GROMACS .gro file of C-alpha atoms in nm:
model
  475
    1MET     CA    1  18.054   9.214  24.763
    2PRO     CA    2  18.179   9.565  24.850
    3VAL     CA    3  18.001   9.837  24.659
    4PRO     CA    4  18.230  10.109  24.511
    5VAL     CA    5  18.155  10.464  24.621
    6PRO     CA    6  18.043  10.677  24.325
    7GLN     CA    7  18.251  10.985  24.258
    8GLN     CA    8  18.106  11.317  24.369
    9ARG     CA    9  18.058  11.572  24.096
   10SER     CA   10  18.176  11.930  24.144
   11VAL     CA   11  17.838  12.098  24.080
   12PRO     CA   12  17.545  12.027  24.313
   13ALA     CA   13  17.259  11.838  24.155
   14ALA     CA   14  17.020  12.105  24.283
   15GLU     CA   15  17.161  12.350  24.033
   16THR     CA   16  17.043  12.136  23.742
   17SER     CA   17  16.704  12.029  23.875
   18HIS     CA   18  16.401  12.185  23.714
   19GLY     CA   19  16.132  12.172  23.984
   20ASP     CA   20  16.162  11.798  24.058
   21LEU     CA   21  16.344  11.694  24.374
   22THR     CA   22  16.509  11.367  24.471
   23LEU     CA   23  16.544  11.286  24.841
   24LEU     CA   24  16.773  11.012  24.969
   25VAL     CA   25  16.656  10.886  25.311
   26ILE     CA   26  16.919  10.700  25.512
   27GLU     CA   27  16.784  10.511  25.817
   28ASP     CA   28  16.801  10.156  25.942
   29ASP     CA   29  16.420  10.122  25.981
   30PRO     CA   30  16.238  10.150  25.647
   31ALA     CA   31  15.908  10.171  25.828
   32GLY     CA   32  16.031  10.474  26.019
   33THR     CA   33  15.970  10.705  25.727
   34THR     CA   34  15.596  10.730  25.685
   35ILE     CA   35  15.600  11.016  25.436
   36THR     CA   36  15.491  10.896  25.092
   37VAL     CA   37  15.558  11.040  24.749
   38PRO     CA   38  15.201  11.164  24.687
   39GLU     CA   39  15.197  11.345  25.021
   40LEU     CA   40  15.530  11.514  24.953
   41SER     CA   41  15.427  11.609  24.599
   42ALA     CA   42  15.106  11.765  24.722
   43ALA     CA   43  15.289  11.962  24.992
   44ALA     CA   44  15.572  12.078  24.765
   45GLY     CA   45  15.369  12.145  24.455
   46THR     CA   46  15.629  11.955  24.251
   47ARG     CA   47  15.727  11.596  24.201
   48VAL     CA   48  15.938  11.451  24.481
   49ARG     CA   49  16.122  11.122  24.439
   50ILE     CA   50  16.227  10.928  24.747
   51ARG     CA   51  16.501  10.669  24.778
   52THR     CA   52  16.578  10.487  25.100
   53ALA     CA   53  16.892  10.318  25.222
   54ARG     CA   54  16.930  10.115  25.542
   55ASN     CA   55  17.306  10.165  25.576
   56LEU     CA   56  17.588  10.383  25.450
   57THR     CA   57  17.712  10.130  25.198
   58GLU     CA   58  17.376  10.122  25.025
   59ALA     CA   59  17.350  10.499  25.053
   60ALA     CA   60  17.678  10.535  24.865
   61ARG     CA   61  17.535  10.325  24.582
   62LEU     CA   62  17.215  10.531  24.564
   63LEU     CA   63  17.397  10.867  24.586
   64THR     CA   64  17.381  10.953  24.217
   65ASP     CA   65  17.399  11.283  24.037
   66ASP     CA   66  17.025  11.352  24.049
   67VAL     CA   67  17.000  11.344  24.430
   68ASP     CA   68  16.915  11.691  24.562
   69CYS     CA   69  16.901  11.634  24.937
   70ILE     CA   70  16.987  11.369  25.195
   71LEU     CA   71  16.779  11.297  25.505
   72LEU     CA   72  17.001  11.115  25.756
   73ASP     CA   73  16.889  10.949  26.076
   74LEU     CA   74  17.155  11.039  26.333
   75ALA     CA   75  17.082  10.716  26.516
   76LEU     CA   76  17.210  10.516  26.220
   77PRO     CA   77  17.511  10.305  26.319
   78LEU     CA   78  17.829  10.368  26.126
   79THR     CA   79  17.866  10.000  26.038
   80GLY     CA   80  17.627   9.710  25.995
   81GLY     CA   81  17.369   9.606  25.740
   82GLY     CA   82  17.418   9.439  25.407
   83ALA     CA   83  17.485   9.612  25.084
   84GLY     CA   84  17.160   9.500  24.933
   85ALA     CA   85  16.932   9.527  25.237
   86GLY     CA   86  16.753   9.845  25.139
   87THR     CA   87  16.489   9.894  24.873
   88PRO     CA   88  16.368  10.232  24.748
   89THR     CA   89  16.012  10.307  24.847
   90ALA     CA   90  15.946  10.514  24.539
   91ASP     CA   91  16.128  10.583  24.216
   92ALA     CA   92  16.466  10.437  24.286
   93GLY     CA   93  16.591  10.635  23.988
   94THR     CA   94  16.860  10.540  23.750
   95SER     CA   95  17.217  10.477  23.845
   96GLY     CA   96  17.476  10.742  23.765
   97THR     CA   97  17.828  10.843  23.829
   98GLY     CA   98  17.962  11.152  23.991
   99THR     CA   99  18.305  11.308  24.041
  100GLY     CA  100  18.478  11.348  24.380
  101THR     CA  101  18.627  11.056  24.551
  102ALA     CA  102  18.559  10.959  24.908
  103ASP     CA  103  18.700  10.693  25.134
  104SER     CA  104  18.407  10.522  25.304
  105GLY     CA  105  18.638  10.373  25.566
  106SER     CA  106  18.802  10.695  25.688
  107LEU     CA  107  18.647  10.970  25.900
  108PRO     CA  108  18.763  11.321  25.992
  109GLU     CA  109  18.893  11.388  26.338
  110PRO     CA  110  18.623  11.426  26.612
  111VAL     CA  111  18.497  11.781  26.639
  112SER     CA  112  18.309  11.768  26.969
  113GLU     CA  113  18.241  11.556  27.276
  114ARG     CA  114  17.948  11.402  27.088
  115ALA     CA  115  18.149  11.325  26.776
  116GLY     CA  116  18.076  10.955  26.815
  117GLU     CA  117  17.704  11.020  26.782
  118LEU     CA  118  17.770  11.224  26.468
  119ALA     CA  119  17.998  10.968  26.302
  120ALA     CA  120  17.738  10.876  26.039
  121LEU     CA  121  17.678  11.244  25.959
  122THR     CA  122  18.052  11.309  25.927
  123HIS     CA  123  18.077  11.013  25.692
  124VAL     CA  124  17.790  11.136  25.473
  125LEU     CA  125  17.935  11.487  25.457
  126GLY     CA  126  18.262  11.332  25.343
  127ILE     CA  127  18.113  11.132  25.055
  128ALA     CA  128  17.861  11.402  24.955
  129PRO     CA  129  18.030  11.742  25.005
  130GLN     CA  130  17.816  11.911  24.739
  131HIS     CA  131  17.475  11.783  24.857
  132ALA     CA  132  17.234  11.938  25.106
  133VAL     CA  133  17.196  11.726  25.422
  134LEU     CA  134  16.910  11.719  25.674
  135ALA     CA  135  16.966  11.558  26.014
  136LEU     CA  136  16.682  11.354  26.166
  137THR     CA  137  16.688  11.306  26.544
  138ALA     CA  138  16.470  11.244  26.845
  139GLN     CA  139  16.259  11.536  26.961
  140ASP     CA  140  16.415  11.557  27.308
  141ASP     CA  141  16.775  11.582  27.179
  142THR     CA  142  16.799  11.945  27.068
  143GLU     CA  143  17.165  11.964  27.166
  144LEU     CA  144  17.261  11.687  26.924
  145ALA     CA  145  17.047  11.845  26.650
  146ALA     CA  146  17.217  12.182  26.691
  147GLU     CA  147  17.559  12.014  26.692
  148ALA     CA  148  17.470  11.842  26.365
  149VAL     CA  149  17.409  12.180  26.200
  150ARG     CA  150  17.736  12.312  26.339
  151VAL     CA  151  17.923  12.014  26.193
  152GLY     CA  152  17.781  12.072  25.845
  153ALA     CA  153  17.415  11.977  25.808
  154GLN     CA  154  17.192  12.244  25.653
  155ASP     CA  155  16.905  12.186  25.900
  156TYR     CA  156  16.760  11.933  26.142
  157LEU     CA  157  16.418  11.771  26.187
  158PHE     CA  158  16.259  11.601  26.487
  159ARG     CA  159  16.117  11.256  26.420
  160GLY     CA  160  15.794  11.322  26.612
  161GLU     CA  161  15.714  11.638  26.417
  162LEU     CA  162  15.789  11.501  26.072
  163ASP     CA  163  15.509  11.554  25.820
  164ALA     CA  164  15.490  11.618  25.448
  165ARG     CA  165  15.468  11.997  25.469
  166VAL     CA  166  15.753  12.033  25.720
  167LEU     CA  167  15.976  11.795  25.525
  168SER     CA  168  15.898  11.961  25.192
  169ARG     CA  169  15.985  12.304  25.329
  170ALA     CA  170  16.301  12.172  25.495
  171ILE     CA  171  16.419  12.008  25.173
  172ARG     CA  172  16.385  12.324  24.970
  173TYR     CA  173  16.545  12.536  25.242
  174ALA     CA  174  16.839  12.297  25.272
  175VAL     CA  175  16.894  12.284  24.896
  176GLU     CA  176  16.892  12.663  24.861
  177ARG     CA  177  17.112  12.715  25.166
  178LYS     CA  178  17.366  12.465  25.036
  179ARG     CA  179  17.366  12.639  24.700
  180ALA     CA  180  17.418  12.979  24.866
  181ASP     CA  181  17.697  12.842  25.088
  182THR     CA  182  17.871  12.691  24.786
  183ALA     CA  183  17.845  13.017  24.590
  184GLN     CA  184  17.980  13.217  24.885
  185HIS     CA  185  18.270  12.975  24.925
  186GLN     CA  186  18.356  13.000  24.556
  187LEU     CA  187  18.336  13.381  24.572
  188THR     CA  188  18.568  13.391  24.873
  189GLU     CA  189  18.817  13.162  24.699
  190SER     CA  190  18.802  13.379  24.387
  191ARG     CA  191  18.872  13.695  24.587
  192LEU     CA  192  19.164  13.536  24.771
  193ARG     CA  193  19.306  13.409  24.443
  194ALA     CA  194  19.272  13.755  24.288
  195GLN     CA  195  19.453  13.913  24.584
  196GLU     CA  196  19.734  13.658  24.561
  197ASN     CA  197  19.768  13.717  24.186
  198ALA     CA  198  19.777  14.094  24.241
  199ARG     CA  199  20.051  14.063  24.503
  200LEU     CA  200  20.248  13.834  24.273
  201GLU     CA  201  20.213  14.066  23.974
  202ARG     CA  202  20.313  14.371  24.179
  203GLY     CA  203  20.623  14.186  24.293
  204LEU     CA  204  20.718  14.113  23.931
  205LEU     CA  205  20.707  14.477  23.819
  206PRO     CA  206  21.051  14.641  23.794
  207THR     CA  207  21.230  14.866  24.042
  208PRO     CA  208  21.458  15.098  23.842
  209LEU     CA  209  21.816  15.128  23.970
  210LEU     CA  210  21.922  15.486  23.898
  211ASP     CA  211  22.085  15.612  24.217
  212GLY     CA  212  22.374  15.846  24.137
  213SER     CA  213  22.285  15.880  23.769
  214GLY     CA  214  22.151  16.237  23.783
  215LEU     CA  215  21.863  16.136  23.553
  216SER     CA  216  21.493  16.177  23.622
  217PHE     CA  217  21.258  15.883  23.564
  218ALA     CA  218  20.883  15.843  23.514
  219ALA     CA  219  20.677  15.557  23.377
  220ARG     CA  220  20.322  15.466  23.292
  221TYR     CA  221  20.204  15.105  23.262
  222ARG     CA  222  19.864  14.970  23.164
  223PRO     CA  223  19.797  14.602  23.084
  224GLY     CA  224  19.540  14.526  22.818
  225ARG     CA  225  19.397  14.223  22.999
  226SER     CA  226  19.092  14.289  23.212
  227ARG     CA  227  19.157  14.287  23.589
  228ALA     CA  228  19.529  14.228  23.539
  229LEU     CA  229  19.828  14.423  23.667
  230LEU     CA  230  20.081  14.270  23.433
  231GLY     CA  231  20.077  14.239  23.054
  232GLY     CA  232  20.310  14.132  22.776
  233ASP     CA  233  20.487  14.471  22.776
  234PHE     CA  234  20.796  14.507  22.994
  235TYR     CA  235  21.063  14.764  23.072
  236ASP     CA  236  21.357  14.819  23.304
  237VAL     CA  237  21.630  15.074  23.383
  238VAL     CA  238  21.960  15.007  23.563
  239ARG     CA  239  22.288  15.188  23.620
  240THR     CA  240  22.606  14.981  23.596
  241PRO     CA  241  22.918  15.046  23.809
  242ASP     CA  242  23.089  15.237  23.526
  243GLY     CA  243  22.813  15.503  23.542
  244THR     CA  244  22.632  15.398  23.222
  245VAL     CA  245  22.251  15.399  23.242
  246HIS     CA  246  22.085  15.117  23.049
  247ALA     CA  247  21.715  15.140  22.962
  248MET     CA  248  21.498  14.883  22.786
  249ILE     CA  249  21.137  14.848  22.677
  250GLY     CA  250  20.981  14.551  22.500
  251ASP     CA  251  20.660  14.383  22.392
  252VAL     CA  252  20.576  14.013  22.368
  253CYS     CA  253  20.315  13.941  22.101
  254GLY     CA  254  19.982  13.844  22.256
  255HIS     CA  255  19.796  13.954  22.567
  256GLY     CA  256  19.751  13.646  22.788
  257PRO     CA  257  19.917  13.534  23.113
  258ASP     CA  258  20.173  13.323  22.923
  259GLU     CA  259  20.290  13.632  22.735
  260ALA     CA  260  20.304  13.829  23.061
  261ALA     CA  261  20.517  13.557  23.220
  262LEU     CA  262  20.751  13.553  22.921
  263GLY     CA  263  20.786  13.931  22.939
  264VAL     CA  264  20.894  13.902  23.305
  265GLU     CA  265  21.150  13.636  23.213
  266LEU     CA  266  21.297  13.853  22.938
  267ARG     CA  267  21.312  14.158  23.165
  268ILE     CA  268  21.492  13.969  23.442
  269ALA     CA  269  21.729  13.810  23.190
  270TRP     CA  270  21.804  14.155  23.042
  271ARG     CA  271  21.885  14.300  23.383
  272ALA     CA  272  22.113  14.008  23.473
  273LEU     CA  273  22.295  14.021  23.139
  274THR     CA  274  22.331  14.398  23.155
  275LEU     CA  275  22.475  14.393  23.506
  276ALA     CA  276  22.710  14.117  23.386
  277GLY     CA  277  22.851  14.357  23.125
  278LEU     CA  278  22.673  14.255  22.802
  279CYS     CA  279  22.545  14.523  22.566
  280GLY     CA  280  22.418  14.574  22.213
  281ASP     CA  281  22.415  14.284  21.969
  282GLU     CA  282  22.569  14.036  22.215
  283LEU     CA  283  22.299  14.104  22.472
  284LEU     CA  284  22.013  14.079  22.220
  285SER     CA  285  22.148  13.755  22.075
  286THR     CA  286  22.149  13.602  22.423
  287LEU     CA  287  21.797  13.730  22.492
  288GLN     CA  288  21.680  13.565  22.171
  289GLN     CA  289  21.814  13.234  22.298
  290VAL     CA  290  21.619  13.283  22.621
  291LEU     CA  291  21.303  13.359  22.423
  292GLU     CA  292  21.344  13.054  22.200
  293HIS     CA  293  21.377  12.824  22.501
  294GLU     CA  294  21.097  12.977  22.709
  295ARG     CA  295  20.821  13.052  22.456
  296GLN     CA  296  20.518  12.825  22.422
  297SER     CA  297  20.532  12.808  22.041
  298GLU     CA  298  20.764  12.909  21.760
  299GLU     CA  299  20.518  13.179  21.653
  300ILE     CA  300  20.585  13.386  21.967
  301PHE     CA  301  20.822  13.679  21.921
  302ALA     CA  302  20.911  13.996  22.110
  303THR     CA  303  21.010  14.346  22.001
  304LEU     CA  304  21.273  14.533  22.199
  305CYS     CA  305  21.439  14.875  22.224
  306THR     CA  306  21.755  14.924  22.430
  307VAL     CA  307  21.940  15.245  22.509
  308ASP     CA  308  22.272  15.277  22.691
  309ILE     CA  309  22.341  15.636  22.806
  310ALA     CA  310  22.701  15.739  22.864
  311PRO     CA  311  22.805  15.846  23.217
  312ASP     CA  312  22.820  16.212  23.108
  313GLY     CA  313  22.458  16.186  22.985
  314ARG     CA  314  22.530  16.353  22.649
  315ARG     CA  315  22.526  16.055  22.411
  316ALA     CA  316  22.374  15.708  22.392
  317GLY     CA  317  22.381  15.383  22.198
  318LEU     CA  318  22.052  15.265  22.046
  319CYS     CA  319  21.950  14.911  21.942
  320LEU     CA  320  21.611  14.831  21.789
  321ALA     CA  321  21.470  14.481  21.747
  322GLY     CA  322  21.150  14.537  21.551
  323HIS     CA  323  21.044  14.804  21.800
  324PRO     CA  324  20.931  15.167  21.747
  325ALA     CA  325  21.210  15.423  21.780
  326PRO     CA  326  21.221  15.639  22.097
  327LEU     CA  327  21.120  16.003  22.101
  328LEU     CA  328  21.387  16.263  22.190
  329ALA     CA  329  21.308  16.617  22.301
  330ARG     CA  330  21.603  16.853  22.347
  331HIS     CA  331  21.576  17.170  22.551
  332GLY     CA  332  21.396  17.438  22.350
  333LEU     CA  333  21.344  17.213  22.046
  334PRO     CA  334  21.043  17.004  21.936
  335ALA     CA  335  21.047  16.631  21.998
  336ARG     CA  336  21.155  16.402  21.715
  337LEU     CA  337  21.194  16.030  21.656
  338LEU     CA  338  21.543  15.884  21.677
  339PRO     CA  339  21.677  15.709  21.364
  340TYR     CA  340  21.530  15.362  21.309
  341GLN     CA  341  21.658  15.262  20.963
  342ASP     CA  342  21.937  15.041  21.101
  343GLY     CA  343  21.716  14.835  21.330
  344GLY     CA  344  21.714  14.456  21.334
  345PRO     CA  345  21.425  14.203  21.338
  346ALA     CA  346  21.213  14.120  21.641
  347LEU     CA  347  21.353  13.859  21.877
  348GLY     CA  348  21.251  13.506  21.783
  349LEU     CA  349  21.189  13.565  21.412
  350LEU     CA  350  21.523  13.493  21.246
  351PRO     CA  351  21.799  13.263  21.373
  352ARG     CA  352  22.145  13.417  21.398
  353ALA     CA  353  22.003  13.766  21.343
  354ARG     CA  354  22.210  14.078  21.418
  355TRP     CA  355  22.114  14.409  21.579
  356PRO     CA  356  22.351  14.699  21.501
  357ARG     CA  357  22.412  14.961  21.769
  358ARG     CA  358  22.369  15.321  21.654
  359GLN     CA  359  22.534  15.617  21.829
  360VAL     CA  360  22.297  15.904  21.915
  361GLU     CA  361  22.384  16.254  22.037
  362LEU     CA  362  22.153  16.362  22.321
  363GLY     CA  363  22.293  16.701  22.418
  364GLY     CA  364  22.303  16.870  22.756
  365ALA     CA  365  21.934  16.887  22.854
  366TRP     CA  366  21.691  16.637  22.708
  367SER     CA  367  21.397  16.402  22.760
  368LEU     CA  368  21.383  16.055  22.607
  369MET     CA  369  21.049  15.875  22.580
  370MET     CA  370  21.041  15.500  22.514
  371TYR     CA  371  20.707  15.331  22.450
  372THR     CA  372  20.533  15.019  22.319
  373ASP     CA  373  20.306  15.007  22.016
  374GLY     CA  374  19.994  15.011  22.234
  375LEU     CA  375  20.041  15.387  22.259
  376ILE     CA  376  20.039  15.447  21.882
  377GLU     CA  377  19.790  15.185  21.760
  378GLY     CA  378  19.480  15.343  21.914
  379ARG     CA  379  19.206  15.457  21.678
  380VAL     CA  380  19.152  15.823  21.585
  381GLY     CA  381  18.925  16.019  21.356
  382THR     CA  382  18.558  15.981  21.271
  383GLY     CA  383  18.450  15.620  21.304
  384GLY     CA  384  18.793  15.518  21.430
  385SER     CA  385  18.914  15.415  21.087
  386GLU     CA  386  19.271  15.542  21.132
  387ARG     CA  387  19.552  15.474  21.375
  388LEU     CA  388  19.726  15.744  21.578
  389GLY     CA  389  20.065  15.630  21.449
  390GLN     CA  390  20.407  15.770  21.534
  391ASP     CA  391  20.347  16.101  21.357
  392GLY     CA  392  20.028  16.158  21.554
  393MET     CA  393  20.207  16.070  21.876
  394VAL     CA  394  20.491  16.314  21.802
  395ALA     CA  395  20.242  16.595  21.736
  396MET     CA  396  20.051  16.511  22.053
  397VAL     CA  397  20.365  16.509  22.271
  398ASN     CA  398  20.489  16.837  22.122
  399SER     CA  399  20.154  16.995  22.200
  400ARG     CA  400  20.186  16.888  22.562
  401LEU     CA  401  20.548  17.007  22.581
  402GLU     CA  402  20.437  17.351  22.465
  403GLN     CA  403  20.195  17.353  22.757
  404GLY     CA  404  20.493  17.309  22.991
  405LEU     CA  405  20.418  16.949  23.091
  406ALA     CA  406  20.704  16.717  23.185
  407GLY     CA  407  20.773  16.393  23.369
  408GLU     CA  408  20.476  16.210  23.519
  409GLU     CA  409  20.233  16.484  23.414
  410LEU     CA  410  20.342  16.451  23.052
  411LEU     CA  411  20.291  16.075  23.047
  412GLU     CA  412  19.957  16.100  23.227
  413ALA     CA  413  19.828  16.355  22.978
  414ALA     CA  414  19.958  16.159  22.678
  415VAL     CA  415  19.797  15.829  22.778
  416ALA     CA  416  19.472  16.004  22.868
  417GLU     CA  417  19.459  16.175  22.528
  418VAL     CA  418  19.528  15.848  22.347
  419ARG     CA  419  19.234  15.690  22.530
  420GLU     CA  420  19.011  15.984  22.445
  421LEU     CA  421  19.104  15.971  22.077
  422ASN     CA  422  19.039  15.596  22.079
  423GLY     CA  423  18.691  15.653  22.218
  424GLY     CA  424  18.747  15.427  22.516
  425GLU     CA  425  18.995  15.190  22.677
  426LEU     CA  426  19.283  15.063  22.468
  427THR     CA  427  19.281  14.690  22.390
  428ASP     CA  428  19.660  14.652  22.377
  429ASP     CA  429  19.913  14.673  22.660
  430VAL     CA  430  20.071  15.016  22.704
  431ALA     CA  431  20.408  15.088  22.860
  432VAL     CA  432  20.579  15.429  22.847
  433LEU     CA  433  20.890  15.544  23.029
  434LEU     CA  434  21.054  15.886  23.032
  435LEU     CA  435  21.417  15.957  23.113
  436GLY     CA  436  21.542  16.313  23.142
  437ARG     CA  437  21.855  16.513  23.210
  438ASP     CA  438  21.849  16.869  23.343
  439PRO     CA  439  22.195  17.012  23.424
  440GLU     CA  440  22.044  17.296  23.629
  441ARG     CA  441  21.858  17.054  23.852
  442ILE     CA  442  22.167  16.836  23.887
  443ARG     CA  443  22.368  17.134  24.011
  444ARG     CA  444  22.084  17.237  24.240
  445TRP     CA  445  22.080  16.894  24.402
  446GLY     CA  446  22.454  16.875  24.446
  447GLY     CA  447  22.545  16.656  24.154
  448SER     CA  448  22.253  16.411  24.162
  449ALA     CA  449  21.887  16.438  24.075
  450PRO     CA  450  21.624  16.380  24.343
  451ARG     CA  451  21.486  16.031  24.374
  452SER     CA  452  21.229  15.972  24.099
  453HIS     CA  453  20.867  15.898  24.175
  454PRO     CA  454  20.732  15.544  24.142
  455ALA     CA  455  20.584  15.459  23.807
  456SER     CA  456  20.210  15.498  23.775
  457VAL     CA  457  20.018  15.181  23.696
  458ASP     CA  458  19.659  15.157  23.575
  459ARG     CA  459  19.500  14.881  23.777
  460PRO     CA  460  19.150  14.742  23.840
  461PRO     CA  461  18.948  14.839  24.149
  462SER     CA  462  19.097  14.696  24.467
  463PRO     CA  463  18.909  14.396  24.609
  464PRO     CA  464  18.697  14.467  24.918
  465ALA     CA  465  18.918  14.252  25.136
  466ARG     CA  466  19.233  14.456  25.067
  467ALA     CA  467  19.415  14.530  25.390
  468ALA     CA  468  19.392  14.885  25.518
  469GLY     CA  469  19.704  15.091  25.473
  470ALA     CA  470  19.844  14.870  25.196
  471GLN     CA  471  20.061  15.077  24.963
  472ARG     CA  472  20.161  15.031  24.603
  473PRO     CA  473  20.520  14.908  24.585
  474PRO     CA  474  20.769  15.123  24.399
  475LEU     CA  475  20.833  15.038  24.037
   0.00000   0.00000   0.00000
């Protein structure tokens, strides 16, 4: 009866062995292996268990989870021999099941002119991809032995030179080399995956559309997740054909990749709806529908702040959905929080909720800072028992304004001070954007402000394999 091939587990057995080793010998002549268990144990200093199989079908049955290494005779024919023809010479072990599947009747494409002579090796490598393999060949066939290593064996042995000490050393070398190769392969895959994720996250960050608005723009973004470029905070700025500048900043509750993905969906939906002409309560109601359909559970919600600035830049409409109010600094005056009493609930909390739009006078020259709660929830004071809060943030920003800081420098200094007051890195996502209007600069540049600098993003160290000359995309 055909013997089913046991599944191959994902972790090599060598990683779980504790000094004992199990060797599976595959050759069609049981008398060909003269090494005995006591000899191997004496040479290795540890217990060595040997199993023998006279054909590949029997080898598949004996290839259980506790096998550390396979010794394969390259002269073994690919077919032939009965399923029950072989008998273990010592400690046949207990049967077990593994995890990867393998088709004992299919072989990879030939890799060399001598692929036919390596058919048995190719088959074993296919059914045991996580096990160390030693190739056994005639002493005068060094070319075939070297080819076996190139195909995938960890080492080769010559039949005439086989003794307990040589075999013991070869087994341990093969097991350790296989373990090192597996670890290196996993590390390479992890680095490639990290690079792909970084490219994807950079592509999902926003590119503000402000050409012709006459407004300056700066932003600072820092995800709370370790080694991530994208968090649950999101923001965007666009200018519609009528000259109105629409700005938005929001925060999805939570810090995982699902929350980051939802934040991207809400940002893209906001931009599409804004460019389609929606604003205020109508826009937020539609965004709530998007959130309700896309969130993983009913407990997920998002806070949001939207501002639409009139084409003349002197007034704006403000909508708050459970989000902190923006900070407005007029020319020559200290910064203050915009009114927040008329705000509505966070998106996703109440069905059929409403978000009133409040008119705000900006003036001729001003700076408007929008932020997420990660900026104001850092700890301050002795022992970190208090939060910075909005009042602390206002005082901090005013102090920096008195020093003459503005734009990117202002945001950089503010985030750095919040970290310092917190006594280390912030655990929550932080997003801050700064819009400004300076009539003098607008006149100096002929009616339009110079192109704003890309937003600054805190990001983890670049992986070693990052391509030279790669630049951060504009935000």
